[in-house]
Amino acid sequence: MKNKSTETEDLEAEKKPILVAPAPKVGLFARLRTYFLTGIVVTAPIAITIYLTYVFVSFVDANVTPLVPVKYNPETYLPFGIPGLGVFIAVFVLVLIGFLTANYLGKALLVFGERIVGRMPIVRSIYNALKQIMETVLAQSSTSFRDVVLLEYPRKGIWAVAFVTSQAKGEVNATKDEDMISIFMPTTPNPTSGFLLFVPKSDLKYLDMTVEEGVKLVISAGMIWPEDLPAKKDDVNENVIDQEK
């Protein structure tokens, strides 16, 4: 039989809180489910990227390779097809067109063609719009989408992500004493649609994240954040105080 002192020690041990709780036991089914979801997360981006690349290459090959004369087509003399041949030919043709356009004769032909297109009422509008879009997106000197900003929208206290496109000019910039900034506020999950807004510079909060990180944030509906976010000053100060203590 236990004496009174032993019984008292056992009761006190039962009353003491457990500082380190034992890890919960995970069943076999739960482990398999976790492994399965982890496998999807790892393989899905790779598989989708490979599939989309294959679809794109196959589409270009199917539409470009038949345009090559039979006697100049390498596949005519080989017992097998060459994957990516159409992509290579398309890139070569685009580079050749760019090279020819850069010289005097190419520029003259381009100006002559634009004059013809400029006389077509409907085609002229479509061509000019597409040309401006492509020049804005692909031109190396373009400054569009240079910064990521926050804007209070649609009301005070609610913030939306937007991208700075340029500084407003002319009549738009003359509407207020301070500088007006033109921004593009995209919609989620389709960032190609959105709103063009002209906002005073003082109403914008510039962020440190890159444009690519901002686009990912918009497309993912806030689920993908930049990996290295700068810590808030308050948090840094609190950490310093704790370390000093």
PDB file of C-alpha atoms in Angstrom, residues 31-207:
ATOM      1  CA  ARG A  31      -0.518  10.624 -44.014  1.00  0.00           C
ATOM      2  CA  LEU A  32      -1.355   9.284 -47.454  1.00  0.00           C
ATOM      3  CA  ARG A  33      -3.663  12.253 -48.047  1.00  0.00           C
ATOM      4  CA  THR A  34      -0.884  14.681 -47.051  1.00  0.00           C
ATOM      5  CA  TYR A  35       1.619  12.953 -49.325  1.00  0.00           C
ATOM      6  CA  PHE A  36      -0.892  12.991 -52.183  1.00  0.00           C
ATOM      7  CA  LEU A  37      -1.583  16.732 -51.861  1.00  0.00           C
ATOM      8  CA  THR A  38       2.143  17.449 -51.570  1.00  0.00           C
ATOM      9  CA  GLY A  39       2.747  15.494 -54.768  1.00  0.00           C
ATOM     10  CA  ILE A  40       0.093  17.544 -56.561  1.00  0.00           C
ATOM     11  CA  VAL A  41       1.618  20.830 -55.384  1.00  0.00           C
ATOM     12  CA  VAL A  42       5.060  19.751 -56.606  1.00  0.00           C
ATOM     13  CA  THR A  43       4.152  18.161 -59.934  1.00  0.00           C
ATOM     14  CA  ALA A  44       1.180  20.276 -61.085  1.00  0.00           C
ATOM     15  CA  PRO A  45       3.147  23.440 -62.022  1.00  0.00           C
ATOM     16  CA  ILE A  46       5.778  21.376 -63.858  1.00  0.00           C
ATOM     17  CA  ALA A  47       3.207  19.239 -65.672  1.00  0.00           C
ATOM     18  CA  ILE A  48       1.057  22.218 -66.691  1.00  0.00           C
ATOM     19  CA  THR A  49       4.101  24.145 -67.940  1.00  0.00           C
ATOM     20  CA  ILE A  50       5.282  21.190 -70.016  1.00  0.00           C
ATOM     21  CA  TYR A  51       1.776  20.629 -71.399  1.00  0.00           C
ATOM     22  CA  LEU A  52       1.253  24.278 -72.388  1.00  0.00           C
ATOM     23  CA  THR A  53       4.694  24.375 -74.001  1.00  0.00           C
ATOM     24  CA  TYR A  54       3.892  21.213 -75.948  1.00  0.00           C
ATOM     25  CA  VAL A  55       0.536  22.625 -77.095  1.00  0.00           C
ATOM     26  CA  PHE A  56       2.140  25.900 -78.208  1.00  0.00           C
ATOM     27  CA  VAL A  57       4.992  24.212 -80.077  1.00  0.00           C
ATOM     28  CA  SER A  58       2.600  21.748 -81.737  1.00  0.00           C
ATOM     29  CA  PHE A  59       0.266  24.571 -82.794  1.00  0.00           C
ATOM     30  CA  VAL A  60       3.090  26.619 -84.336  1.00  0.00           C
ATOM     31  CA  ASP A  61       4.590  23.571 -86.054  1.00  0.00           C
ATOM     32  CA  ALA A  62       1.226  22.585 -87.529  1.00  0.00           C
ATOM     33  CA  ASN A  63       0.631  26.067 -88.962  1.00  0.00           C
ATOM     34  CA  VAL A  64       4.140  27.201 -89.976  1.00  0.00           C
ATOM     35  CA  THR A  65       5.910  24.063 -91.189  1.00  0.00           C
ATOM     36  CA  PRO A  66       3.440  23.408 -94.076  1.00  0.00           C
ATOM     37  CA  LEU A  67       4.264  26.887 -95.449  1.00  0.00           C
ATOM     38  CA  VAL A  68       7.865  25.839 -96.130  1.00  0.00           C
ATOM     39  CA  PRO A  69       8.406  24.490 -99.680  1.00  0.00           C
ATOM     40  CA  VAL A  70       8.806  20.730 -99.770  1.00  0.00           C
ATOM     41  CA  LYS A  71      12.342  20.723-101.135  1.00  0.00           C
ATOM     42  CA  TYR A  72      13.495  23.166 -98.414  1.00  0.00           C
ATOM     43  CA  ASN A  73      11.769  21.338 -95.605  1.00  0.00           C
ATOM     44  CA  PRO A  74      14.265  19.182 -93.633  1.00  0.00           C
ATOM     45  CA  GLU A  75      11.493  16.752 -92.687  1.00  0.00           C
ATOM     46  CA  THR A  76      11.236  15.767 -96.360  1.00  0.00           C
ATOM     47  CA  TYR A  77      14.630  14.089 -96.182  1.00  0.00           C
ATOM     48  CA  LEU A  78      14.278  12.640 -92.686  1.00  0.00           C
ATOM     49  CA  PRO A  79      12.243   9.605 -91.594  1.00  0.00           C
ATOM     50  CA  PHE A  80      10.946  11.528 -88.566  1.00  0.00           C
ATOM     51  CA  GLY A  81       9.559  14.943 -87.716  1.00  0.00           C
ATOM     52  CA  ILE A  82      11.559  17.676 -86.007  1.00  0.00           C
ATOM     53  CA  PRO A  83       9.784  19.065 -82.933  1.00  0.00           C
ATOM     54  CA  GLY A  84       9.984  22.834 -82.737  1.00  0.00           C
ATOM     55  CA  LEU A  85      10.890  23.335 -86.394  1.00  0.00           C
ATOM     56  CA  GLY A  86       7.924  25.652 -86.912  1.00  0.00           C
ATOM     57  CA  VAL A  87       8.892  27.723 -83.858  1.00  0.00           C
ATOM     58  CA  PHE A  88      12.463  28.074 -85.147  1.00  0.00           C
ATOM     59  CA  ILE A  89      11.222  29.135 -88.599  1.00  0.00           C
ATOM     60  CA  ALA A  90       8.770  31.648 -87.090  1.00  0.00           C
ATOM     61  CA  VAL A  91      11.477  33.212 -84.912  1.00  0.00           C
ATOM     62  CA  PHE A  92      13.876  33.371 -87.869  1.00  0.00           C
ATOM     63  CA  VAL A  93      11.253  35.072 -90.064  1.00  0.00           C
ATOM     64  CA  LEU A  94      10.405  37.628 -87.363  1.00  0.00           C
ATOM     65  CA  VAL A  95      14.082  38.444 -86.855  1.00  0.00           C
ATOM     66  CA  LEU A  96      14.520  38.788 -90.625  1.00  0.00           C
ATOM     67  CA  ILE A  97      11.517  41.121 -90.876  1.00  0.00           C
ATOM     68  CA  GLY A  98      12.867  43.237 -88.014  1.00  0.00           C
ATOM     69  CA  PHE A  99      16.272  43.422 -89.701  1.00  0.00           C
ATOM     70  CA  LEU A 100      14.780  44.473 -93.038  1.00  0.00           C
ATOM     71  CA  THR A 101      12.517  47.049 -91.386  1.00  0.00           C
ATOM     72  CA  ALA A 102      15.501  48.660 -89.646  1.00  0.00           C
ATOM     73  CA  ASN A 103      17.138  49.735 -92.919  1.00  0.00           C
ATOM     74  CA  TYR A 104      16.050  52.546 -95.243  1.00  0.00           C
ATOM     75  CA  LEU A 105      14.230  50.362 -97.771  1.00  0.00           C
ATOM     76  CA  GLY A 106      12.284  48.527 -95.073  1.00  0.00           C
ATOM     77  CA  LYS A 107      11.222  51.780 -93.422  1.00  0.00           C
ATOM     78  CA  ALA A 108      10.063  53.157 -96.765  1.00  0.00           C
ATOM     79  CA  LEU A 109       7.971  50.049 -97.423  1.00  0.00           C
ATOM     80  CA  LEU A 110       6.529  50.228 -93.903  1.00  0.00           C
ATOM     81  CA  VAL A 111       5.546  53.877 -94.337  1.00  0.00           C
ATOM     82  CA  PHE A 112       3.991  53.086 -97.710  1.00  0.00           C
ATOM     83  CA  GLY A 113       1.992  50.215 -96.209  1.00  0.00           C
ATOM     84  CA  GLU A 114       0.797  52.362 -93.292  1.00  0.00           C
ATOM     85  CA  ARG A 115      -0.389  55.019 -95.735  1.00  0.00           C
ATOM     86  CA  ILE A 116      -2.497  52.427 -97.535  1.00  0.00           C
ATOM     87  CA  VAL A 117      -3.912  51.132 -94.259  1.00  0.00           C
ATOM     88  CA  GLY A 118      -4.565  54.725 -93.124  1.00  0.00           C
ATOM     89  CA  ARG A 119      -7.061  55.165 -95.960  1.00  0.00           C
ATOM     90  CA  MET A 120      -9.223  52.253 -94.788  1.00  0.00           C
ATOM     91  CA  PRO A 121     -11.770  53.536 -92.238  1.00  0.00           C
ATOM     92  CA  ILE A 122     -12.311  50.449 -90.037  1.00  0.00           C
ATOM     93  CA  VAL A 123      -8.972  48.728 -90.612  1.00  0.00           C
ATOM     94  CA  ARG A 124      -7.150  51.969 -89.765  1.00  0.00           C
ATOM     95  CA  SER A 125      -8.647  52.132 -86.259  1.00  0.00           C
ATOM     96  CA  ILE A 126      -7.875  48.486 -85.521  1.00  0.00           C
ATOM     97  CA  TYR A 127      -4.303  48.749 -86.803  1.00  0.00           C
ATOM     98  CA  ASN A 128      -3.490  51.927 -84.869  1.00  0.00           C
ATOM     99  CA  ALA A 129      -4.918  50.524 -81.635  1.00  0.00           C
ATOM    100  CA  LEU A 130      -2.997  47.251 -81.946  1.00  0.00           C
ATOM    101  CA  LYS A 131       0.203  49.066 -82.908  1.00  0.00           C
ATOM    102  CA  GLN A 132       0.031  51.333 -79.855  1.00  0.00           C
ATOM    103  CA  ILE A 133      -0.603  48.373 -77.555  1.00  0.00           C
ATOM    104  CA  MET A 134       2.292  46.335 -78.957  1.00  0.00           C
ATOM    105  CA  GLU A 135       4.684  49.300 -78.840  1.00  0.00           C
ATOM    106  CA  THR A 136       3.706  49.996 -75.228  1.00  0.00           C
ATOM    107  CA  VAL A 137       4.129  46.373 -74.148  1.00  0.00           C
ATOM    108  CA  LEU A 138       7.261  45.431 -76.101  1.00  0.00           C
ATOM    109  CA  ALA A 139       9.236  48.652 -76.499  1.00  0.00           C
ATOM    110  CA  GLN A 140      12.400  48.673 -74.404  1.00  0.00           C
ATOM    111  CA  SER A 141      12.025  52.405 -73.679  1.00  0.00           C
ATOM    112  CA  SER A 142       8.532  51.954 -72.265  1.00  0.00           C
ATOM    113  CA  THR A 143       8.055  52.996 -68.642  1.00  0.00           C
ATOM    114  CA  SER A 144       4.600  51.465 -68.249  1.00  0.00           C
ATOM    115  CA  PHE A 145       3.883  49.386 -65.166  1.00  0.00           C
ATOM    116  CA  ARG A 146       7.011  50.612 -63.461  1.00  0.00           C
ATOM    117  CA  ASP A 147       5.716  50.830 -59.881  1.00  0.00           C
ATOM    118  CA  VAL A 148       3.154  49.088 -57.708  1.00  0.00           C
ATOM    119  CA  VAL A 149       0.974  51.345 -55.581  1.00  0.00           C
ATOM    120  CA  LEU A 150      -1.924  51.189 -53.166  1.00  0.00           C
ATOM    121  CA  LEU A 151      -5.025  53.322 -53.695  1.00  0.00           C
ATOM    122  CA  GLU A 152      -8.014  53.770 -51.416  1.00  0.00           C
ATOM    123  CA  TYR A 153     -10.760  52.290 -53.567  1.00  0.00           C
ATOM    124  CA  PRO A 154     -13.775  52.007 -53.724  1.00  0.00           C
ATOM    125  CA  ARG A 155     -13.992  53.980 -50.444  1.00  0.00           C
ATOM    126  CA  LYS A 156     -11.845  55.227 -47.591  1.00  0.00           C
ATOM    127  CA  GLY A 157     -10.289  52.427 -45.530  1.00  0.00           C
ATOM    128  CA  ILE A 158     -10.288  49.878 -48.377  1.00  0.00           C
ATOM    129  CA  TRP A 159      -7.107  49.576 -50.433  1.00  0.00           C
ATOM    130  CA  ALA A 160      -6.614  48.258 -53.952  1.00  0.00           C
ATOM    131  CA  VAL A 161      -3.436  47.324 -55.831  1.00  0.00           C
ATOM    132  CA  ALA A 162      -2.679  49.379 -58.937  1.00  0.00           C
ATOM    133  CA  PHE A 163       0.222  49.980 -61.338  1.00  0.00           C
ATOM    134  CA  VAL A 164       1.715  53.325 -62.323  1.00  0.00           C
ATOM    135  CA  THR A 165       1.730  53.806 -66.090  1.00  0.00           C
ATOM    136  CA  SER A 166       2.951  57.391 -66.482  1.00  0.00           C
ATOM    137  CA  GLN A 167       2.598  60.936 -65.246  1.00  0.00           C
ATOM    138  CA  ALA A 168      -0.497  62.655 -66.573  1.00  0.00           C
ATOM    139  CA  LYS A 169       0.080  65.444 -69.062  1.00  0.00           C
ATOM    140  CA  GLY A 170      -1.796  68.254 -70.742  1.00  0.00           C
ATOM    141  CA  GLU A 171      -5.315  69.082 -69.639  1.00  0.00           C
ATOM    142  CA  VAL A 172      -5.528  66.131 -67.256  1.00  0.00           C
ATOM    143  CA  ASN A 173      -2.489  67.246 -65.276  1.00  0.00           C
ATOM    144  CA  ALA A 174      -3.728  70.862 -65.230  1.00  0.00           C
ATOM    145  CA  THR A 175      -6.897  69.990 -63.334  1.00  0.00           C
ATOM    146  CA  LYS A 176      -5.089  70.162 -59.960  1.00  0.00           C
ATOM    147  CA  ASP A 177      -2.165  72.047 -58.474  1.00  0.00           C
ATOM    148  CA  GLU A 178      -0.230  68.869 -57.645  1.00  0.00           C
ATOM    149  CA  ASP A 179       1.008  66.253 -60.117  1.00  0.00           C
ATOM    150  CA  MET A 180      -1.531  63.763 -61.386  1.00  0.00           C
ATOM    151  CA  ILE A 181      -0.438  60.148 -61.937  1.00  0.00           C
ATOM    152  CA  SER A 182      -2.119  57.812 -64.389  1.00  0.00           C
ATOM    153  CA  ILE A 183      -2.537  54.333 -62.940  1.00  0.00           C
ATOM    154  CA  PHE A 184      -4.066  51.086 -64.108  1.00  0.00           C
ATOM    155  CA  MET A 185      -6.092  49.194 -61.517  1.00  0.00           C
ATOM    156  CA  PRO A 186      -6.563  45.583 -62.713  1.00  0.00           C
ATOM    157  CA  THR A 187      -9.352  43.211 -61.803  1.00  0.00           C
ATOM    158  CA  THR A 188      -8.971  39.760 -60.265  1.00  0.00           C
ATOM    159  CA  PRO A 189      -8.287  37.141 -61.572  1.00  0.00           C
ATOM    160  CA  ASN A 190      -8.049  38.664 -65.070  1.00  0.00           C
ATOM    161  CA  PRO A 191      -5.474  41.486 -64.917  1.00  0.00           C
ATOM    162  CA  THR A 192      -5.959  42.419 -68.591  1.00  0.00           C
ATOM    163  CA  SER A 193      -9.177  44.239 -67.715  1.00  0.00           C
ATOM    164  CA  GLY A 194      -9.437  47.075 -65.237  1.00  0.00           C
ATOM    165  CA  PHE A 195      -9.744  50.834 -64.842  1.00  0.00           C
ATOM    166  CA  LEU A 196      -7.620  53.753 -65.989  1.00  0.00           C
ATOM    167  CA  LEU A 197      -7.534  56.314 -63.165  1.00  0.00           C
ATOM    168  CA  PHE A 198      -5.866  59.704 -62.810  1.00  0.00           C
ATOM    169  CA  VAL A 199      -4.952  60.201 -59.154  1.00  0.00           C
ATOM    170  CA  PRO A 200      -3.019  62.899 -57.240  1.00  0.00           C
ATOM    171  CA  LYS A 201       0.407  61.590 -56.306  1.00  0.00           C
ATOM    172  CA  SER A 202      -0.218  62.277 -52.613  1.00  0.00           C
ATOM    173  CA  ASP A 203      -3.111  59.766 -52.612  1.00  0.00           C
ATOM    174  CA  LEU A 204      -0.873  56.880 -53.655  1.00  0.00           C
ATOM    175  CA  LYS A 205       1.282  54.648 -51.460  1.00  0.00           C
ATOM    176  CA  TYR A 206       4.255  53.226 -53.354  1.00  0.00           C
ATOM    177  CA  LEU A 207       5.191  49.631 -52.536  1.00  0.00           C
TER     178      LEU A 207
END
